[in-house]
Coordinates of C-alpha atoms in Angstrom, one line a residue:
M1 CA -21.3 30.8 -113.8
T2 CA -20.2 29.0 -117.5
N3 CA -20.7 30.3 -121.1
S4 CA -24.0 29.2 -122.6
K5 CA -24.9 29.8 -126.0
Y6 CA -29.0 29.7 -124.8
L7 CA -31.0 30.0 -122.0
L8 CA -33.8 28.6 -121.5
T9 CA -37.1 29.7 -119.8
G10 CA -39.5 27.3 -118.8
S11 CA -37.1 24.3 -118.8
M12 CA -39.5 21.7 -117.0
G13 CA -42.4 22.2 -119.4
C14 CA -43.6 20.0 -122.1
I15 CA -41.8 22.0 -124.9
G16 CA -39.0 22.8 -122.7
A17 CA -37.7 19.2 -121.9
W18 CA -37.9 19.1 -126.2
V19 CA -35.8 22.6 -126.4
L20 CA -33.5 20.5 -123.6
R21 CA -33.3 17.5 -125.8
H22 CA -33.2 19.0 -129.4
L23 CA -30.7 21.5 -128.0
L24 CA -28.8 18.2 -126.7
D25 CA -28.6 16.6 -129.7
R26 CA -27.1 20.0 -131.6
G27 CA -24.1 19.8 -128.8
E28 CA -25.2 23.2 -127.6
T29 CA -25.1 24.9 -124.3
V30 CA -27.6 25.8 -122.6
T31 CA -28.8 27.1 -119.2
A32 CA -32.1 25.9 -117.6
T33 CA -34.0 27.7 -115.6
D34 CA -37.7 27.6 -114.2
V35 CA -39.1 28.5 -110.2
N36 CA -39.0 24.6 -109.5
L37 CA -35.5 22.4 -110.7
D38 CA -37.3 18.9 -110.2
P39 CA -37.0 17.8 -113.6
I40 CA -39.9 15.4 -114.0
R41 CA -41.0 15.7 -117.9
P42 CA -37.1 16.6 -119.2
R43 CA -36.5 13.1 -117.2
L44 CA -39.2 11.7 -119.9
L45 CA -36.5 12.9 -122.7
L46 CA -33.1 12.7 -121.4
T47 CA -30.9 9.9 -118.9
D48 CA -29.4 10.8 -115.6
S49 CA -26.5 11.7 -117.1
E50 CA -28.0 14.0 -120.0
I51 CA -29.7 16.1 -117.1
D52 CA -26.4 16.1 -115.0
S53 CA -24.7 17.8 -118.0
I54 CA -27.0 20.4 -118.1
H55 CA -26.4 24.2 -115.6
W56 CA -29.1 24.5 -114.4
E57 CA -30.4 27.9 -112.8
K58 CA -33.2 28.6 -110.8
L59 CA -34.6 32.0 -111.1
D60 CA -37.9 33.8 -111.1
V61 CA -38.4 36.3 -114.2
T62 CA -40.2 38.5 -112.5
D63 CA -37.2 39.3 -110.5
S64 CA -35.4 41.8 -113.2
H65 CA -32.4 42.0 -112.0
A66 CA -32.3 38.1 -111.9
V67 CA -33.1 37.6 -115.1
D68 CA -30.3 40.4 -116.5
A69 CA -27.7 39.0 -113.7
L70 CA -27.9 35.7 -115.3
V71 CA -28.0 36.2 -118.8
K72 CA -25.3 38.9 -118.1
A73 CA -23.1 36.0 -116.5
N74 CA -23.3 33.6 -118.8
S75 CA -22.6 35.1 -121.5
V76 CA -26.3 34.4 -123.4
K77 CA -26.7 34.5 -127.5
H78 CA -29.9 33.0 -128.1
I79 CA -33.3 33.2 -125.1
I80 CA -36.1 30.8 -125.6
H81 CA -38.8 32.5 -123.1
L82 CA -41.5 29.4 -122.3
A83 CA -42.0 30.3 -119.0
G84 CA -45.4 31.2 -118.0
L85 CA -49.0 30.8 -116.1
Q86 CA -51.7 29.1 -118.2
I87 CA -55.5 30.2 -118.2
P88 CA -57.1 29.1 -115.8
F89 CA -54.5 30.4 -112.9
C90 CA -54.0 33.9 -114.7
K91 CA -58.1 33.9 -114.0
A92 CA -57.3 32.5 -110.2
N93 CA -55.0 35.5 -109.8
P94 CA -54.5 38.2 -112.3
S95 CA -51.5 40.2 -110.3
L96 CA -49.4 37.1 -110.3
G97 CA -50.6 36.5 -113.7
A98 CA -49.4 39.8 -115.3
A99 CA -46.4 40.1 -113.6
V100 CA -45.5 36.5 -114.3
N101 CA -46.7 36.1 -117.9
V102 CA -46.4 39.9 -118.7
T103 CA -43.4 41.8 -116.8
G104 CA -41.3 38.2 -117.1
T105 CA -41.1 38.8 -120.8
V106 CA -40.4 42.3 -120.6
N107 CA -37.8 41.9 -118.2
L108 CA -36.5 39.1 -120.8
L109 CA -36.3 41.8 -123.9
E110 CA -34.8 43.9 -120.6
A111 CA -31.6 41.5 -120.9
A112 CA -31.2 40.6 -124.4
R113 CA -31.2 44.5 -124.7
H114 CA -28.8 45.3 -122.2
N115 CA -26.5 42.1 -123.5
G116 CA -26.1 41.6 -127.0
V117 CA -28.5 38.8 -127.4
H118 CA -28.6 37.8 -130.0
G119 CA -32.5 36.5 -131.1
L120 CA -35.3 35.9 -128.8
S121 CA -37.7 33.5 -129.4
Y122 CA -41.2 33.5 -127.2
A123 CA -44.3 32.1 -126.6
S124 CA -47.7 33.5 -127.9
S125 CA -50.3 31.4 -128.3
V126 CA -54.0 31.3 -130.8
G127 CA -54.7 32.3 -127.2
V128 CA -54.6 36.0 -128.5
M129 CA -56.8 35.6 -131.3
G130 CA -60.9 35.4 -131.3
P131 CA -63.7 32.8 -131.8
D132 CA -63.4 31.2 -135.6
D133 CA -66.5 33.1 -136.7
F134 CA -64.5 36.2 -136.1
Y135 CA -62.1 35.4 -138.7
P136 CA -64.4 35.1 -142.2
I137 CA -61.2 34.6 -144.8
K138 CA -59.3 31.1 -144.3
P139 CA -56.8 30.8 -143.6
I140 CA -56.2 33.4 -140.7
T141 CA -52.8 35.5 -141.0
D142 CA -50.0 36.6 -138.5
S143 CA -51.7 40.3 -138.9
A144 CA -55.3 39.4 -138.5
T145 CA -57.2 41.2 -136.1
L146 CA -56.5 40.1 -132.7
R147 CA -59.5 39.6 -129.8
P148 CA -58.7 37.9 -127.1
S149 CA -61.1 36.2 -124.5
T150 CA -59.2 35.5 -121.3
L151 CA -56.8 37.4 -119.1
Y152 CA -54.2 34.8 -120.5
G153 CA -54.7 36.0 -124.1
V154 CA -54.9 39.4 -123.4
Y155 CA -51.1 39.7 -121.3
K156 CA -50.5 37.2 -124.3
V157 CA -51.1 40.5 -126.8
A158 CA -49.1 43.2 -124.7
N159 CA -46.3 40.8 -125.1
E160 CA -46.3 40.8 -128.6
E161 CA -46.8 45.0 -128.6
S162 CA -43.9 44.9 -126.3
A163 CA -41.3 43.2 -128.4
R164 CA -43.1 45.1 -131.5
I165 CA -41.5 48.4 -129.4
Y166 CA -38.1 47.0 -128.4
W167 CA -37.7 46.9 -132.4
Q168 CA -39.1 49.5 -133.3
D169 CA -36.7 51.5 -130.0
W170 CA -34.3 49.8 -129.5
Q171 CA -33.2 46.8 -132.0
V172 CA -34.1 43.5 -130.4
N173 CA -34.8 41.0 -132.2
S174 CA -37.7 38.7 -131.3
V175 CA -39.3 36.0 -133.1
G176 CA -43.4 35.2 -131.1
L177 CA -45.0 31.8 -131.7
R178 CA -48.6 31.0 -131.6
P179 CA -48.7 27.3 -130.8
Y180 CA -52.9 26.0 -130.8
V181 CA -53.1 21.8 -129.8
V182 CA -49.1 21.0 -129.4
Y183 CA -49.2 17.2 -128.2
G184 CA -46.4 14.5 -127.1
I185 CA -44.4 12.9 -125.0
G186 CA -44.5 15.9 -121.9
R187 CA -47.5 17.2 -122.4
D188 CA -50.2 17.2 -119.0
Q189 CA -51.6 19.9 -118.1
G190 CA -54.6 21.8 -119.9
M191 CA -57.5 20.3 -121.2
T192 CA -55.6 20.8 -125.0
A193 CA -53.9 18.1 -124.0
D194 CA -55.5 15.8 -123.4
I195 CA -54.8 14.8 -127.5
A196 CA -51.2 13.8 -125.4
K197 CA -53.1 11.6 -122.6
A198 CA -55.6 10.2 -125.2
I199 CA -52.4 8.9 -127.0
L200 CA -51.3 7.7 -123.5
A201 CA -54.0 5.8 -123.0
I202 CA -53.5 4.0 -126.2
A203 CA -50.2 3.3 -125.1
A204 CA -51.8 1.7 -121.9
D205 CA -54.5 0.1 -123.1
K206 CA -56.7 2.5 -120.7
P207 CA -60.2 4.3 -121.8
F208 CA -59.5 7.9 -121.8
H209 CA -62.7 10.7 -123.0
I210 CA -61.4 14.0 -124.8
R211 CA -63.6 16.5 -124.0
F212 CA -64.1 18.6 -126.3
D213 CA -64.6 18.3 -130.6
G214 CA -64.6 21.0 -133.8
D215 CA -61.3 21.1 -135.7
V216 CA -57.7 21.8 -133.8
T217 CA -54.5 22.2 -135.4
M218 CA -51.8 19.7 -133.9
Q219 CA -48.2 20.4 -133.8
H220 CA -46.5 18.2 -132.6
A221 CA -44.3 19.0 -128.9
S222 CA -40.5 18.0 -130.5
D223 CA -41.3 20.2 -134.2
V224 CA -42.5 23.2 -131.5
A225 CA -39.1 22.9 -129.6
N226 CA -37.5 23.2 -133.1
I227 CA -38.7 25.7 -134.2
F228 CA -39.0 28.0 -130.7
I229 CA -34.7 27.1 -131.6
D230 CA -34.7 27.9 -135.0
C231 CA -36.2 31.4 -134.3
A232 CA -34.1 32.3 -131.1
S233 CA -30.8 31.2 -133.3
S234 CA -31.9 32.5 -137.2
G235 CA -31.1 36.3 -137.0
Y236 CA -33.8 37.1 -138.5
K237 CA -34.5 41.3 -137.7
G238 CA -37.8 42.4 -136.5
A239 CA -40.1 41.3 -134.6
P240 CA -42.8 38.8 -135.9
V241 CA -45.1 37.3 -134.1
C242 CA -46.1 34.1 -136.1
N243 CA -48.9 30.9 -136.8
L244 CA -48.7 28.0 -136.5
R245 CA -49.3 25.5 -138.1
G246 CA -49.5 21.5 -138.5
D247 CA -53.0 18.7 -139.3
V248 CA -55.6 20.7 -139.5
I249 CA -58.5 18.3 -138.5
S250 CA -61.2 17.4 -136.6
V251 CA -61.4 15.6 -133.1
S252 CA -63.8 13.0 -135.0
N253 CA -61.1 12.6 -137.3
I254 CA -58.3 12.2 -134.7
V255 CA -60.3 9.5 -133.1
S256 CA -61.0 8.0 -136.6
L257 CA -57.2 8.4 -136.9
F258 CA -56.7 6.2 -133.4
T259 CA -58.9 3.8 -134.4
E260 CA -57.2 3.7 -138.0
L261 CA -53.8 2.9 -135.9
F262 CA -54.4 0.9 -133.0
P263 CA -58.6 -0.6 -133.7
D264 CA -59.2 -1.8 -130.3
H265 CA -58.5 1.5 -128.3
K266 CA -61.3 2.8 -125.3
I267 CA -61.0 6.5 -126.4
T268 CA -63.7 8.9 -127.0
F269 CA -65.0 12.7 -126.9
E270 CA -67.4 15.3 -125.8
Q271 CA -69.4 15.9 -128.4
G272 CA -70.7 19.2 -129.4
S273 CA -67.7 21.2 -127.3
P274 CA -66.0 23.1 -129.9
L275 CA -62.8 24.5 -128.2
P276 CA -62.8 29.1 -128.2
Y277 CA -60.5 29.3 -131.0
P278 CA -59.8 29.0 -134.8
A279 CA -58.5 26.2 -136.0
D280 CA -57.1 27.4 -140.0
F281 CA -54.1 29.4 -139.7
D282 CA -51.1 30.8 -142.2
D283 CA -47.5 30.0 -141.1
S284 CA -46.2 31.6 -144.5
G285 CA -45.0 34.8 -142.2
L286 CA -43.1 31.8 -140.2
R287 CA -41.5 30.2 -143.5
K288 CA -40.3 33.9 -144.5
I289 CA -38.0 33.1 -141.2
L290 CA -37.5 29.6 -141.6
P291 CA -37.6 28.4 -145.5
S292 CA -37.3 24.4 -144.6
L293 CA -40.5 24.2 -141.9
S294 CA -41.6 21.4 -142.1
Y295 CA -44.0 19.8 -139.6
M296 CA -44.2 15.9 -138.2
S297 CA -47.6 14.4 -139.3
L298 CA -50.4 13.3 -137.3
A299 CA -49.9 10.0 -138.0
D300 CA -46.2 10.0 -138.4
G301 CA -46.4 11.5 -134.3
I302 CA -48.8 9.2 -132.9
Q303 CA -47.4 6.0 -133.4
Q304 CA -44.0 7.6 -132.4
D305 CA -45.0 8.8 -129.2
V306 CA -47.5 5.0 -128.8
R307 CA -44.3 3.3 -128.8
Q308 CA -42.8 6.5 -126.5
Y309 CA -44.6 6.0 -123.9
K310 CA -45.0 2.0 -123.8
Q311 CA -40.5 2.2 -123.8
L312 CA -42.8 4.9 -120.4
L313 CA -44.4 2.6 -119.3
E314 CA -42.6 -0.3 -118.7
N315 CA -39.6 1.3 -117.1
D316 CA -42.4 2.7 -114.7
L317 CA -41.7 6.2 -115.8
I318 CA -44.9 8.3 -116.7
D319 CA -47.6 8.1 -114.0
L320 CA -50.7 7.0 -115.2
D321 CA -52.4 9.5 -112.4
Q322 CA -52.7 12.1 -114.9
L323 CA -55.4 10.6 -117.2
N324 CA -57.5 11.3 -114.2
R325 CA -56.6 14.7 -114.1

C-alpha cells in the first residue's frame, strides 16, 4: 500500500476520469478504485505513463471491511465518492441498487469517521427533485423540498440524510453535489449523455438525434470534477448538499448554438419530450464553500470537446458505436 492523499471511487466513469486528470495536474497522490479496472474512459484523458503512475485498487463499495482497510492502509485524507448505479440499473435490481448506492455511501462515511479523513465529497443528483412545476419559486435552492420519482432518487435522498446524521452525531465533514446534464470527453452512458454524444457526432461528421428537449443545466465534466476535488479538500465544516448551475438553456437553443459554431452539423432533437427535472438551480450554497467557483461557457465547452474528439478519432481512440446506444 501507499500513502494517498485522495481516495476516488467510481474512477472508471466520466467524472472519475476527469478527477484523475485534474489530481495529476495538481501533483496529488490518489488511490483510484472501481469494481472493474479497465481504464476505458481514463485512457481518453491520460497518457499510458500517467495511467501507470496511478495507484489502482479494485474495490466493491458494498464491502465495509474492504473500504475501511483501504482508507486506513493508504492514510487517505480526502475522499471523492462517485461510485453508484444509475436509474435503469436501480429499477432493474432495487436490492443491488440500494446496496451500492446507499450501503456503499454509508461505508465510505464510516471509513471517513474512523480514519481521520478530513473531507468527503459525494455524488447526489437532481434526481432527488420533483418535476419543474413542483417548484413555483426559481431558482431552486439547496433546501427546496425533495420529491424523487425513481428509486435512484430515493437512494440519493437517503445518502444526503445519512451524511447529515454523520455530521450531527460524529462531525464527519462532507459535501454532497447535485450535477445535472454533464457533458465532455468520456460521457457516454445514460439519456443525458446525448448532448455529449451529439458533440462527438459533430466531430465525426455523423448524424445524431437527441432524445429529449426542454430546459437543462449544462455542466462540463472538467468543471464538475474540479468541484468534487475542491469540496473534498475545502475543510468546510458540516454536511451541506449543494446544487450546481452552469448554462441553463433549452435543447433547441443548444442545437442552434451547434448551428452557429458548426453550420454543417447533422444533429436533431425530439420535440415535446422534456426531462422530468427542473433546470433553474441556485448555486449560492456551493459558492459559500468555493467562493472562486466558475463554469466553462457552453460555447467554449463545445468547441474544446470537438477539438479533443477529433484528436481521439484521428488516433482511433474512441468508439463511435456509442452513438447507436
